[in-house]
């Protein structure tokens, strides 16, 4: 009642959308990834710092390398999803900051000259963008299966470098039948929200 | 073209939505907060762990206490927004986990018995939920003004406790005229996405 977003969109993005554990064989195209990115790139980050990086695992050889670093329970779905993406935080995002935040290009040096501050900001803002990405996958009529159960150090070593911290691996595709568990309960608002 | 989400919803949530720096006087009601929560609570988290907590700063006295801990550039908007919310991560979320993840209630002990592991999971998943919350604010036809420029230790001490880590403060309301800067540029997809 208090929302202006169309109820069908509410269902698509939140209410009926679910974390998929199995997928059909229908491929996820680069055009779909482009459309998702072109939408979710507008989600807000601090200083527009845009620290999320996305590694699409498309070759069978790369897929195999990734699967072996996933937790055992995540291996079958990572092996079979139409597309798998590694989402990471770029700890050297500040190099792009003068272009990304043109009304205060000094932000790069004023706030982000120290690596620990950069890592914190990179991680938090990439996590926000990871959520926007999940929403974007759903906006494309696809299901996302985000996973944090993997050997992060091994995935970083295999696919990234010391400047990129993996946050999650996301399976993407059309959900198969019975792709999910029953919906788990959510916290009541009074367990989450307090007023002062 | 590749998205199934209605273009008006794309605009509302991402393309036309902006981070507001000034607001009208129109109040944000508890009913609106309830509607936002009832939508975004369905956004996915690892193990459904749901670590986000929200402190609505409604009393003038609490508002005053918060404003003094904001970075100087954030003080006027924090003082004048119709509603201000402190978003934090609950590092003791695991106490709710047997209820939240009923098909594997042992997760509480198997994965989250150690505080450092809990803090990492609490932070990442609360950040995902913070992004869902921002999207939900927009779904209610309101503008969000998320801010990370504040004294986190002081905000934690004033409003939270040692088990809750503040992630951001969000101004919420109807945007005033000229509520935002010109849209800053985004990274091109080939600066963000690589394929292996």
mmCIF file of C-alpha atoms in Angstrom:
data_model
loop_
_atom_site.group_PDB
_atom_site.id
_atom_site.type_symbol
_atom_site.label_atom_id
_atom_site.label_comp_id
_atom_site.label_asym_id
_atom_site.label_seq_id
_atom_site.Cartn_x
_atom_site.Cartn_y
_atom_site.Cartn_z
ATOM 1 C CA UNK A 1 0.000 0.000 0.000
ATOM 2 C CA UNK A 2 2.785 2.441 0.865
ATOM 3 C CA UNK A 3 4.938 1.395 -2.080
ATOM 4 C CA UNK A 4 4.763 3.017 -5.499
ATOM 5 C CA UNK A 5 6.716 0.227 -7.220
ATOM 6 C CA UNK A 6 4.414 -1.906 -9.374
ATOM 7 C CA UNK A 7 3.388 -5.116 -7.506
ATOM 8 C CA UNK A 8 4.612 -7.278 -10.407
ATOM 9 C CA UNK A 9 8.051 -5.687 -10.061
ATOM 10 C CA UNK A 10 7.965 -6.261 -6.295
ATOM 11 C CA UNK A 11 7.276 -9.927 -6.960
ATOM 12 C CA UNK A 12 9.930 -10.220 -9.661
ATOM 13 C CA UNK A 13 12.687 -8.640 -7.579
ATOM 14 C CA UNK A 14 11.845 -9.679 -4.026
ATOM 15 C CA UNK A 15 8.683 -11.569 -3.214
ATOM 16 C CA UNK A 16 8.714 -14.372 -5.757
ATOM 17 C CA UNK A 17 12.422 -14.271 -6.556
ATOM 18 C CA UNK A 18 14.391 -17.012 -4.863
ATOM 19 C CA UNK A 19 17.953 -18.253 -4.597
ATOM 20 C CA UNK A 20 18.117 -21.017 -7.219
ATOM 21 C CA UNK A 21 20.014 -24.232 -6.598
ATOM 22 C CA UNK A 22 19.446 -25.755 -10.044
ATOM 23 C CA UNK A 23 19.019 -24.333 -13.525
ATOM 24 C CA UNK A 24 17.825 -25.175 -17.025
ATOM 25 C CA UNK A 25 20.367 -25.426 -19.860
ATOM 26 C CA UNK A 26 19.333 -22.095 -21.400
ATOM 27 C CA UNK A 27 22.465 -19.975 -21.810
ATOM 28 C CA UNK A 28 22.932 -16.536 -20.265
ATOM 29 C CA UNK A 29 24.164 -14.247 -23.028
ATOM 30 C CA UNK A 30 26.646 -11.402 -22.969
ATOM 31 C CA UNK A 31 23.757 -9.172 -24.053
ATOM 32 C CA UNK A 32 21.893 -10.073 -20.869
ATOM 33 C CA UNK A 33 24.983 -9.342 -18.779
ATOM 34 C CA UNK A 34 25.353 -6.012 -20.572
ATOM 35 C CA UNK A 35 21.712 -5.125 -19.880
ATOM 36 C CA UNK A 36 22.080 -6.062 -16.216
ATOM 37 C CA UNK A 37 25.244 -3.997 -15.895
ATOM 38 C CA UNK A 38 23.744 -1.018 -17.702
ATOM 39 C CA UNK A 39 20.938 -0.961 -15.147
ATOM 40 C CA UNK A 40 22.722 -1.668 -11.884
ATOM 41 C CA UNK A 41 25.759 0.504 -12.555
ATOM 42 C CA UNK A 42 23.532 3.397 -11.421
ATOM 43 C CA UNK A 43 23.116 2.031 -7.893
ATOM 44 C CA UNK A 44 24.742 4.384 -5.385
ATOM 45 C CA UNK A 45 28.183 3.938 -3.844
ATOM 46 C CA UNK A 46 30.183 6.264 -1.598
ATOM 47 C CA UNK A 47 31.970 8.828 -3.753
ATOM 48 C CA UNK A 48 30.577 6.849 -6.703
ATOM 49 C CA UNK A 49 33.643 4.683 -6.128
ATOM 50 C CA UNK A 50 32.175 1.664 -7.914
ATOM 51 C CA UNK A 51 34.547 -0.956 -6.509
ATOM 52 C CA UNK A 52 32.733 -4.084 -7.738
ATOM 53 C CA UNK A 53 34.488 -6.193 -10.353
ATOM 54 C CA UNK A 54 32.916 -9.183 -12.088
ATOM 55 C CA UNK A 55 34.682 -12.231 -13.497
ATOM 56 C CA UNK A 56 32.455 -14.269 -15.825
ATOM 57 C CA UNK A 57 33.570 -17.882 -15.800
ATOM 58 C CA UNK A 58 32.715 -19.038 -19.311
ATOM 59 C CA UNK A 59 35.369 -21.534 -20.421
ATOM 60 C CA UNK A 60 35.024 -25.182 -19.312
ATOM 61 C CA UNK A 61 38.612 -25.104 -18.116
ATOM 62 C CA UNK A 62 38.016 -22.071 -15.887
ATOM 63 C CA UNK A 63 34.773 -23.574 -14.608
ATOM 64 C CA UNK A 64 36.624 -26.687 -13.570
ATOM 65 C CA UNK A 65 39.258 -24.673 -11.756
ATOM 66 C CA UNK A 66 36.550 -22.760 -9.885
ATOM 67 C CA UNK A 67 34.454 -25.777 -8.910
ATOM 68 C CA UNK A 68 37.313 -27.394 -7.029
ATOM 69 C CA UNK A 69 37.558 -24.381 -4.712
ATOM 70 C CA UNK A 70 33.858 -24.303 -3.860
ATOM 71 C CA UNK A 71 32.503 -25.880 -0.678
ATOM 72 C CA UNK A 72 31.368 -29.412 -1.376
ATOM 73 C CA UNK A 73 27.667 -28.569 -1.190
ATOM 74 C CA UNK A 74 28.143 -25.774 -3.736
ATOM 75 C CA UNK A 75 30.132 -27.816 -6.273
ATOM 76 C CA UNK A 76 27.286 -29.444 -8.254
ATOM 77 C CA UNK A 77 25.409 -26.188 -8.826
ATOM 78 C CA UNK A 78 28.593 -24.285 -9.654
ATOM 79 C CA UNK A 79 29.423 -27.023 -12.170
ATOM 80 C CA UNK A 80 25.998 -26.939 -13.835
ATOM 81 C CA UNK A 81 24.772 -23.320 -13.769
ATOM 82 C CA UNK A 82 24.570 -21.713 -17.241
ATOM 83 C CA UNK A 83 26.787 -18.855 -16.075
ATOM 84 C CA UNK A 84 28.944 -18.379 -12.998
ATOM 85 C CA UNK A 85 30.327 -15.006 -11.909
ATOM 86 C CA UNK A 86 32.972 -14.218 -9.312
ATOM 87 C CA UNK A 87 32.196 -10.881 -7.653
ATOM 88 C CA UNK A 88 35.177 -9.111 -6.127
ATOM 89 C CA UNK A 89 36.171 -5.794 -4.574
ATOM 90 C CA UNK A 90 38.886 -3.781 -6.333
ATOM 91 C CA UNK A 91 41.079 -2.419 -3.537
ATOM 92 C CA UNK A 92 42.762 -0.072 -6.002
ATOM 93 C CA UNK A 93 39.490 1.523 -7.120
ATOM 94 C CA UNK A 94 40.901 4.949 -6.236
ATOM 95 C CA UNK A 95 42.817 5.067 -9.514
ATOM 96 C CA UNK A 96 39.461 5.598 -11.278
ATOM 97 C CA UNK A 97 38.140 8.054 -8.697
ATOM 98 C CA UNK A 98 39.080 11.356 -10.369
ATOM 99 C CA UNK A 99 37.014 10.245 -13.385
ATOM 100 C CA UNK A 100 34.195 8.787 -11.289
ATOM 101 C CA UNK A 101 33.838 11.700 -8.871
ATOM 102 C CA UNK A 102 34.707 14.740 -10.955
ATOM 103 C CA UNK A 103 33.276 17.347 -8.568
ATOM 104 C CA UNK A 104 35.904 16.439 -5.944
ATOM 105 C CA UNK A 105 38.807 14.721 -7.689
ATOM 106 C CA UNK A 106 40.957 15.211 -4.588
ATOM 107 C CA UNK A 107 38.930 12.493 -2.831
ATOM 108 C CA UNK A 108 41.436 9.979 -4.151
ATOM 109 C CA UNK A 109 44.212 11.488 -2.047
ATOM 110 C CA UNK A 110 42.222 12.983 0.828
ATOM 111 C CA UNK A 111 40.304 9.842 1.780
ATOM 112 C CA UNK A 112 41.892 6.895 0.041
ATOM 113 C CA UNK A 113 45.661 7.270 0.104
ATOM 114 C CA UNK A 114 45.952 4.533 2.739
ATOM 115 C CA UNK A 115 45.331 0.936 1.732
ATOM 116 C CA UNK A 116 43.369 -0.113 4.869
ATOM 117 C CA UNK A 117 40.832 2.702 4.325
ATOM 118 C CA UNK A 118 40.606 1.706 0.679
ATOM 119 C CA UNK A 119 40.041 -1.947 1.519
ATOM 120 C CA UNK A 120 37.200 -1.117 3.890
ATOM 121 C CA UNK A 121 35.494 1.171 1.385
ATOM 122 C CA UNK A 122 36.134 -1.241 -1.490
ATOM 123 C CA UNK A 123 34.548 -4.120 0.412
ATOM 124 C CA UNK A 124 31.469 -2.281 1.708
ATOM 125 C CA UNK A 125 30.660 -0.629 -1.594
ATOM 126 C CA UNK A 126 31.320 -3.729 -3.673
ATOM 127 C CA UNK A 127 28.923 -5.569 -1.357
ATOM 128 C CA UNK A 128 26.253 -2.944 -2.056
ATOM 129 C CA UNK A 129 26.904 -3.385 -5.759
ATOM 130 C CA UNK A 130 26.760 -7.167 -5.406
ATOM 131 C CA UNK A 131 23.235 -6.740 -4.062
ATOM 132 C CA UNK A 132 22.345 -4.426 -6.955
ATOM 133 C CA UNK A 133 23.754 -7.078 -9.299
ATOM 134 C CA UNK A 134 21.566 -9.791 -7.755
ATOM 135 C CA UNK A 135 18.553 -7.493 -8.184
ATOM 136 C CA UNK A 136 19.644 -6.878 -11.782
ATOM 137 C CA UNK A 137 19.874 -10.599 -12.526
ATOM 138 C CA UNK A 138 16.293 -10.897 -11.327
ATOM 139 C CA UNK A 139 15.300 -7.865 -13.420
ATOM 140 C CA UNK A 140 16.512 -9.866 -16.430
ATOM 141 C CA UNK A 141 14.079 -12.655 -15.567
ATOM 142 C CA UNK A 142 16.874 -14.881 -14.340
ATOM 143 C CA UNK A 143 17.575 -16.445 -10.969
ATOM 144 C CA UNK A 144 20.726 -15.805 -8.975
ATOM 145 C CA UNK A 145 22.384 -18.268 -6.647
ATOM 146 C CA UNK A 146 24.872 -16.259 -4.560
ATOM 147 C CA UNK A 147 27.352 -18.331 -2.561
ATOM 148 C CA UNK A 148 29.952 -17.417 0.033
ATOM 149 C CA UNK A 149 30.991 -21.018 0.667
ATOM 150 C CA UNK A 150 34.327 -21.275 -1.158
ATOM 151 C CA UNK A 151 38.065 -21.063 -0.511
ATOM 152 C CA UNK A 152 38.510 -17.315 -0.916
ATOM 153 C CA UNK A 153 42.306 -17.377 -0.881
ATOM 154 C CA UNK A 154 42.385 -20.052 -3.590
ATOM 155 C CA UNK A 155 39.828 -18.253 -5.777
ATOM 156 C CA UNK A 156 41.779 -15.028 -5.398
ATOM 157 C CA UNK A 157 45.004 -16.780 -6.388
ATOM 158 C CA UNK A 158 43.463 -18.642 -9.355
ATOM 159 C CA UNK A 159 41.341 -15.857 -10.854
ATOM 160 C CA UNK A 160 42.230 -12.494 -9.356
ATOM 161 C CA UNK A 161 45.275 -10.772 -7.904
ATOM 162 C CA UNK A 162 46.353 -9.274 -4.590
ATOM 163 C CA UNK A 163 44.357 -6.125 -5.287
ATOM 164 C CA UNK A 164 41.034 -7.926 -5.690
ATOM 165 C CA UNK A 165 39.166 -9.562 -2.804
ATOM 166 C CA UNK A 166 36.506 -12.109 -3.770
ATOM 167 C CA UNK A 167 33.141 -11.471 -2.061
ATOM 168 C CA UNK A 168 30.912 -14.143 -3.518
ATOM 169 C CA UNK A 169 30.338 -16.485 -6.433
ATOM 170 C CA UNK A 170 26.967 -16.227 -8.161
ATOM 171 C CA UNK A 171 25.256 -18.883 -10.258
ATOM 172 C CA UNK A 172 22.999 -17.354 -12.895
ATOM 173 C CA UNK A 173 20.353 -18.873 -15.153
ATOM 174 C CA UNK A 174 16.751 -19.859 -15.603
ATOM 175 C CA UNK A 175 15.686 -21.870 -12.562
ATOM 176 C CA UNK A 176 14.921 -25.548 -13.054
ATOM 177 C CA UNK A 177 11.802 -27.069 -11.553
ATOM 178 C CA UNK A 178 12.125 -27.424 -7.805
ATOM 179 C CA UNK A 179 15.126 -25.092 -7.874
ATOM 180 C CA UNK A 180 14.764 -23.989 -4.290
ATOM 181 C CA UNK A 181 14.039 -24.938 -0.722
ATOM 182 C CA UNK A 182 10.821 -23.723 0.889
ATOM 183 C CA UNK A 183 11.084 -20.037 1.791
ATOM 184 C CA UNK A 184 12.714 -19.623 5.194
ATOM 185 C CA UNK A 185 11.103 -17.285 7.731
ATOM 186 C CA UNK A 186 12.175 -13.672 8.051
ATOM 187 C CA UNK A 187 12.678 -11.644 11.197
ATOM 188 C CA UNK A 188 9.714 -9.593 12.377
ATOM 189 C CA UNK A 189 10.181 -5.852 11.993
ATOM 190 C CA UNK A 190 10.444 -5.366 15.751
ATOM 191 C CA UNK A 191 13.435 -7.722 15.788
ATOM 192 C CA UNK A 192 15.213 -5.529 13.237
ATOM 193 C CA UNK A 193 14.016 -1.947 13.613
ATOM 194 C CA UNK A 194 14.221 0.160 16.747
ATOM 195 C CA UNK A 195 13.254 3.793 17.129
ATOM 196 C CA UNK A 196 15.153 6.300 19.242
ATOM 197 C CA UNK B 1 15.863 -5.053 -24.298
ATOM 198 C CA UNK B 2 17.183 -8.036 -22.365
ATOM 199 C CA UNK B 3 15.421 -7.033 -19.138
ATOM 200 C CA UNK B 4 11.941 -8.183 -18.223
ATOM 201 C CA UNK B 5 11.528 -5.601 -15.448
ATOM 202 C CA UNK B 6 9.132 -2.844 -16.494
ATOM 203 C CA UNK B 7 11.051 0.237 -17.741
ATOM 204 C CA UNK B 8 9.195 2.484 -15.273
ATOM 205 C CA UNK B 9 10.438 0.285 -12.437
ATOM 206 C CA UNK B 10 13.978 0.400 -13.857
ATOM 207 C CA UNK B 11 13.776 4.184 -13.790
ATOM 208 C CA UNK B 12 12.285 4.330 -10.302
ATOM 209 C CA UNK B 13 14.875 2.046 -8.744
ATOM 210 C CA UNK B 14 18.034 2.780 -10.726
ATOM 211 C CA UNK B 15 18.008 5.087 -13.718
ATOM 212 C CA UNK B 16 16.174 8.134 -12.391
ATOM 213 C CA UNK B 17 16.717 7.460 -8.697
ATOM 214 C CA UNK B 18 19.462 9.569 -7.199
ATOM 215 C CA UNK B 19 21.181 10.129 -3.874
ATOM 216 C CA UNK B 20 19.323 13.111 -2.402
ATOM 217 C CA UNK B 21 21.139 15.825 -0.512
ATOM 218 C CA UNK B 22 18.048 17.840 0.457
ATOM 219 C CA UNK B 23 14.442 16.950 1.197
ATOM 220 C CA UNK B 24 10.954 18.416 1.527
ATOM 221 C CA UNK B 25 9.289 18.547 4.973
ATOM 222 C CA UNK B 26 6.914 15.666 4.191
ATOM 223 C CA UNK B 27 7.262 13.080 6.965
ATOM 224 C CA UNK B 28 8.244 9.459 6.398
ATOM 225 C CA UNK B 29 5.730 7.343 8.285
ATOM 226 C CA UNK B 30 6.158 4.116 10.208
ATOM 227 C CA UNK B 31 3.736 2.584 7.687
ATOM 228 C CA UNK B 32 6.168 3.404 4.882
ATOM 229 C CA UNK B 33 9.058 1.884 6.847
ATOM 230 C CA UNK B 34 6.944 -1.211 7.461
ATOM 231 C CA UNK B 35 6.133 -1.523 3.743
ATOM 232 C CA UNK B 36 9.794 -1.108 2.816
ATOM 233 C CA UNK B 37 10.844 -3.726 5.349
ATOM 234 C CA UNK B 38 8.120 -6.148 4.305
ATOM 235 C CA UNK B 39 9.473 -6.007 0.749
ATOM 236 C CA UNK B 40 13.232 -6.027 1.250
ATOM 237 C CA UNK B 41 13.304 -8.615 4.024
ATOM 238 C CA UNK B 42 13.040 -11.181 1.218
ATOM 239 C CA UNK B 43 16.385 -10.190 -0.326
ATOM 240 C CA UNK B 44 18.842 -13.089 -0.076
ATOM 241 C CA UNK B 45 21.549 -13.449 2.564
ATOM 242 C CA UNK B 46 23.913 -16.337 3.272
ATOM 243 C CA UNK B 47 22.099 -18.911 5.419
ATOM 244 C CA UNK B 48 19.242 -16.375 5.482
ATOM 245 C CA UNK B 49 21.255 -14.878 8.334
ATOM 246 C CA UNK B 50 19.618 -11.451 8.041
ATOM 247 C CA UNK B 51 22.212 -9.470 10.013
ATOM 248 C CA UNK B 52 21.004 -5.957 9.174
ATOM 249 C CA UNK B 53 19.590 -3.892 12.034
ATOM 250 C CA UNK B 54 17.971 -0.482 11.598
ATOM 251 C CA UNK B 55 17.842 2.345 14.126
ATOM 252 C CA UNK B 56 15.266 5.003 13.196
ATOM 253 C CA UNK B 57 16.342 8.333 14.642
ATOM 254 C CA UNK B 58 13.014 10.042 15.315
ATOM 255 C CA UNK B 59 13.373 12.142 18.476
ATOM 256 C CA UNK B 60 14.914 15.617 18.175
ATOM 257 C CA UNK B 61 17.274 14.765 21.008
ATOM 258 C CA UNK B 62 18.571 11.642 19.260
ATOM 259 C CA UNK B 63 18.862 13.541 15.980
ATOM 260 C CA UNK B 64 21.024 16.128 17.685
ATOM 261 C CA UNK B 65 23.281 13.466 19.162
ATOM 262 C CA UNK B 66 23.688 11.860 15.743
ATOM 263 C CA UNK B 67 24.376 15.064 13.810
ATOM 264 C CA UNK B 68 27.410 15.908 15.940
ATOM 265 C CA UNK B 69 29.086 12.632 14.915
ATOM 266 C CA UNK B 70 28.538 13.133 11.185
ATOM 267 C CA UNK B 71 31.273 14.509 8.930
ATOM 268 C CA UNK B 72 30.861 18.251 8.600
ATOM 269 C CA UNK B 73 29.594 18.060 5.015
ATOM 270 C CA UNK B 74 26.916 15.564 6.073
ATOM 271 C CA UNK B 75 25.641 17.499 9.093
ATOM 272 C CA UNK B 76 23.107 19.837 7.426
ATOM 273 C CA UNK B 77 21.363 17.062 5.509
ATOM 274 C CA UNK B 78 21.363 14.737 8.535
ATOM 275 C CA UNK B 79 19.829 17.568 10.567
ATOM 276 C CA UNK B 80 17.087 18.309 8.047
ATOM 277 C CA UNK B 81 16.060 14.978 6.456
ATOM 278 C CA UNK B 82 12.522 13.848 7.387
ATOM 279 C CA UNK B 83 13.866 10.532 8.644
ATOM 280 C CA UNK B 84 17.368 9.304 9.404
ATOM 281 C CA UNK B 85 18.254 5.638 9.857
ATOM 282 C CA UNK B 86 21.434 4.091 11.209
ATOM 283 C CA UNK B 87 22.084 0.759 9.472
ATOM 284 C CA UNK B 88 24.235 -1.678 11.413
ATOM 285 C CA UNK B 89 25.417 -5.282 11.340
ATOM 286 C CA UNK B 90 24.412 -7.520 14.256
ATOM 287 C CA UNK B 91 27.508 -9.573 15.047
ATOM 288 C CA UNK B 92 25.421 -11.869 17.247
ATOM 289 C CA UNK B 93 22.961 -12.708 14.466
ATOM 290 C CA UNK B 94 23.661 -16.411 15.016
ATOM 291 C CA UNK B 95 21.314 -16.469 17.997
ATOM 292 C CA UNK B 96 18.407 -16.179 15.528
ATOM 293 C CA UNK B 97 19.867 -18.640 13.032
ATOM 294 C CA UNK B 98 18.089 -21.845 14.123
ATOM 295 C CA UNK B 99 14.765 -20.029 13.502
ATOM 296 C CA UNK B 100 15.962 -18.348 10.295
ATOM 297 C CA UNK B 101 17.542 -21.428 8.698
ATOM 298 C CA UNK B 102 15.392 -24.305 9.923
ATOM 299 C CA UNK B 103 16.630 -26.874 7.381
ATOM 300 C CA UNK B 104 20.125 -26.777 8.916
ATOM 301 C CA UNK B 105 19.858 -25.405 12.451
ATOM 302 C CA UNK B 106 23.372 -26.642 13.202
ATOM 303 C CA UNK B 107 24.757 -23.836 11.008
ATOM 304 C CA UNK B 108 24.875 -21.664 14.105
ATOM 305 C CA UNK B 109 27.521 -23.893 15.668
ATOM 306 C CA UNK B 110 29.197 -25.355 12.589
ATOM 307 C CA UNK B 111 29.941 -22.046 10.849
ATOM 308 C CA UNK B 112 29.425 -19.242 13.322
ATOM 309 C CA UNK B 113 30.762 -20.293 16.699
ATOM 310 C CA UNK B 114 33.773 -17.975 16.321
ATOM 311 C CA UNK B 115 33.261 -14.242 16.569
ATOM 312 C CA UNK B 116 35.633 -13.242 13.706
ATOM 313 C CA UNK B 117 33.742 -15.478 11.247
ATOM 314 C CA UNK B 118 30.495 -14.027 12.536
ATOM 315 C CA UNK B 119 31.714 -10.454 12.140
ATOM 316 C CA UNK B 120 32.733 -11.043 8.536
ATOM 317 C CA UNK B 121 29.429 -12.675 7.639
ATOM 318 C CA UNK B 122 27.439 -10.094 9.603
ATOM 319 C CA UNK B 123 29.140 -7.227 7.779
ATOM 320 C CA UNK B 124 28.908 -8.623 4.238
ATOM 321 C CA UNK B 125 25.301 -9.701 4.533
ATOM 322 C CA UNK B 126 24.164 -6.537 6.310
ATOM 323 C CA UNK B 127 25.781 -4.594 3.457
ATOM 324 C CA UNK B 128 23.733 -6.607 0.952
ATOM 325 C CA UNK B 129 20.633 -5.852 2.987
ATOM 326 C CA UNK B 130 21.582 -2.157 3.187
ATOM 327 C CA UNK B 131 21.498 -2.117 -0.605
ATOM 328 C CA UNK B 132 18.119 -3.867 -0.625
ATOM 329 C CA UNK B 133 16.928 -1.245 1.870
ATOM 330 C CA UNK B 134 18.061 1.610 -0.391
ATOM 331 C CA UNK B 135 16.181 -0.045 -3.270
ATOM 332 C CA UNK B 136 13.159 -0.407 -0.988
ATOM 333 C CA UNK B 137 13.226 3.276 -0.048
ATOM 334 C CA UNK B 138 13.112 4.052 -3.754
ATOM 335 C CA UNK B 139 10.305 1.523 -4.239
ATOM 336 C CA UNK B 140 8.314 3.621 -1.758
ATOM 337 C CA UNK B 141 8.752 6.669 -3.981
ATOM 338 C CA UNK B 142 11.258 8.209 -1.599
ATOM 339 C CA UNK B 143 14.870 9.204 -2.038
ATOM 340 C CA UNK B 144 17.709 7.769 0.028
ATOM 341 C CA UNK B 145 20.872 9.602 0.971
ATOM 342 C CA UNK B 146 23.291 6.949 2.227
ATOM 343 C CA UNK B 147 26.389 8.288 4.013
ATOM 344 C CA UNK B 148 29.528 6.624 5.308
ATOM 345 C CA UNK B 149 31.114 9.880 6.464
ATOM 346 C CA UNK B 150 30.660 9.753 10.244
ATOM 347 C CA UNK B 151 32.532 8.798 13.412
ATOM 348 C CA UNK B 152 31.644 5.110 13.506
ATOM 349 C CA UNK B 153 33.040 4.491 16.995
ATOM 350 C CA UNK B 154 31.060 7.417 18.401
ATOM 351 C CA UNK B 155 27.823 6.376 16.665
ATOM 352 C CA UNK B 156 28.288 2.836 17.915
ATOM 353 C CA UNK B 157 28.822 4.102 21.469
ATOM 354 C CA UNK B 158 25.886 6.539 21.394
ATOM 355 C CA UNK B 159 23.268 4.376 19.676
ATOM 356 C CA UNK B 160 24.358 0.751 19.519
ATOM 357 C CA UNK B 161 26.473 -1.637 21.559
ATOM 358 C CA UNK B 162 29.628 -3.698 21.128
ATOM 359 C CA UNK B 163 27.721 -6.335 19.181
ATOM 360 C CA UNK B 164 26.495 -3.935 16.483
ATOM 361 C CA UNK B 165 28.775 -2.352 13.889
ATOM 362 C CA UNK B 166 27.395 0.723 12.112
ATOM 363 C CA UNK B 167 27.662 0.503 8.314
ATOM 364 C CA UNK B 168 26.022 3.681 7.127
ATOM 365 C CA UNK B 169 23.557 6.421 7.981
ATOM 366 C CA UNK B 170 20.731 6.976 5.500
ATOM 367 C CA UNK B 171 18.672 10.134 5.047
ATOM 368 C CA UNK B 172 15.177 9.356 3.778
ATOM 369 C CA UNK B 173 12.439 11.580 2.385
ATOM 370 C CA UNK B 174 10.932 13.249 -0.632
ATOM 371 C CA UNK B 175 13.718 15.017 -2.517
ATOM 372 C CA UNK B 176 13.635 18.807 -2.586
ATOM 373 C CA UNK B 177 14.184 20.675 -5.837
ATOM 374 C CA UNK B 178 17.807 20.500 -6.912
ATOM 375 C CA UNK B 179 18.389 17.713 -4.402
ATOM 376 C CA UNK B 180 21.351 16.260 -6.214
ATOM 377 C CA UNK B 181 24.548 16.888 -8.115
ATOM 378 C CA UNK B 182 24.690 16.087 -11.830
ATOM 379 C CA UNK B 183 24.948 12.319 -12.373
ATOM 380 C CA UNK B 184 28.587 11.232 -12.212
ATOM 381 C CA UNK B 185 29.927 8.927 -14.919
ATOM 382 C CA UNK B 186 29.946 5.160 -14.477
ATOM 383 C CA UNK B 187 32.662 2.697 -15.458
ATOM 384 C CA UNK B 188 32.329 1.085 -18.870
ATOM 385 C CA UNK B 189 31.478 -2.600 -18.739
ATOM 386 C CA UNK B 190 34.941 -3.575 -19.982
ATOM 387 C CA UNK B 191 36.459 -1.815 -16.958
ATOM 388 C CA UNK B 192 34.347 -3.961 -14.640
ATOM 389 C CA UNK B 193 33.626 -7.295 -16.304
ATOM 390 C CA UNK B 194 36.203 -9.775 -17.554
ATOM 391 C CA UNK B 195 35.564 -13.198 -19.009
ATOM 392 C CA UNK B 196 37.717 -16.245 -18.378
#
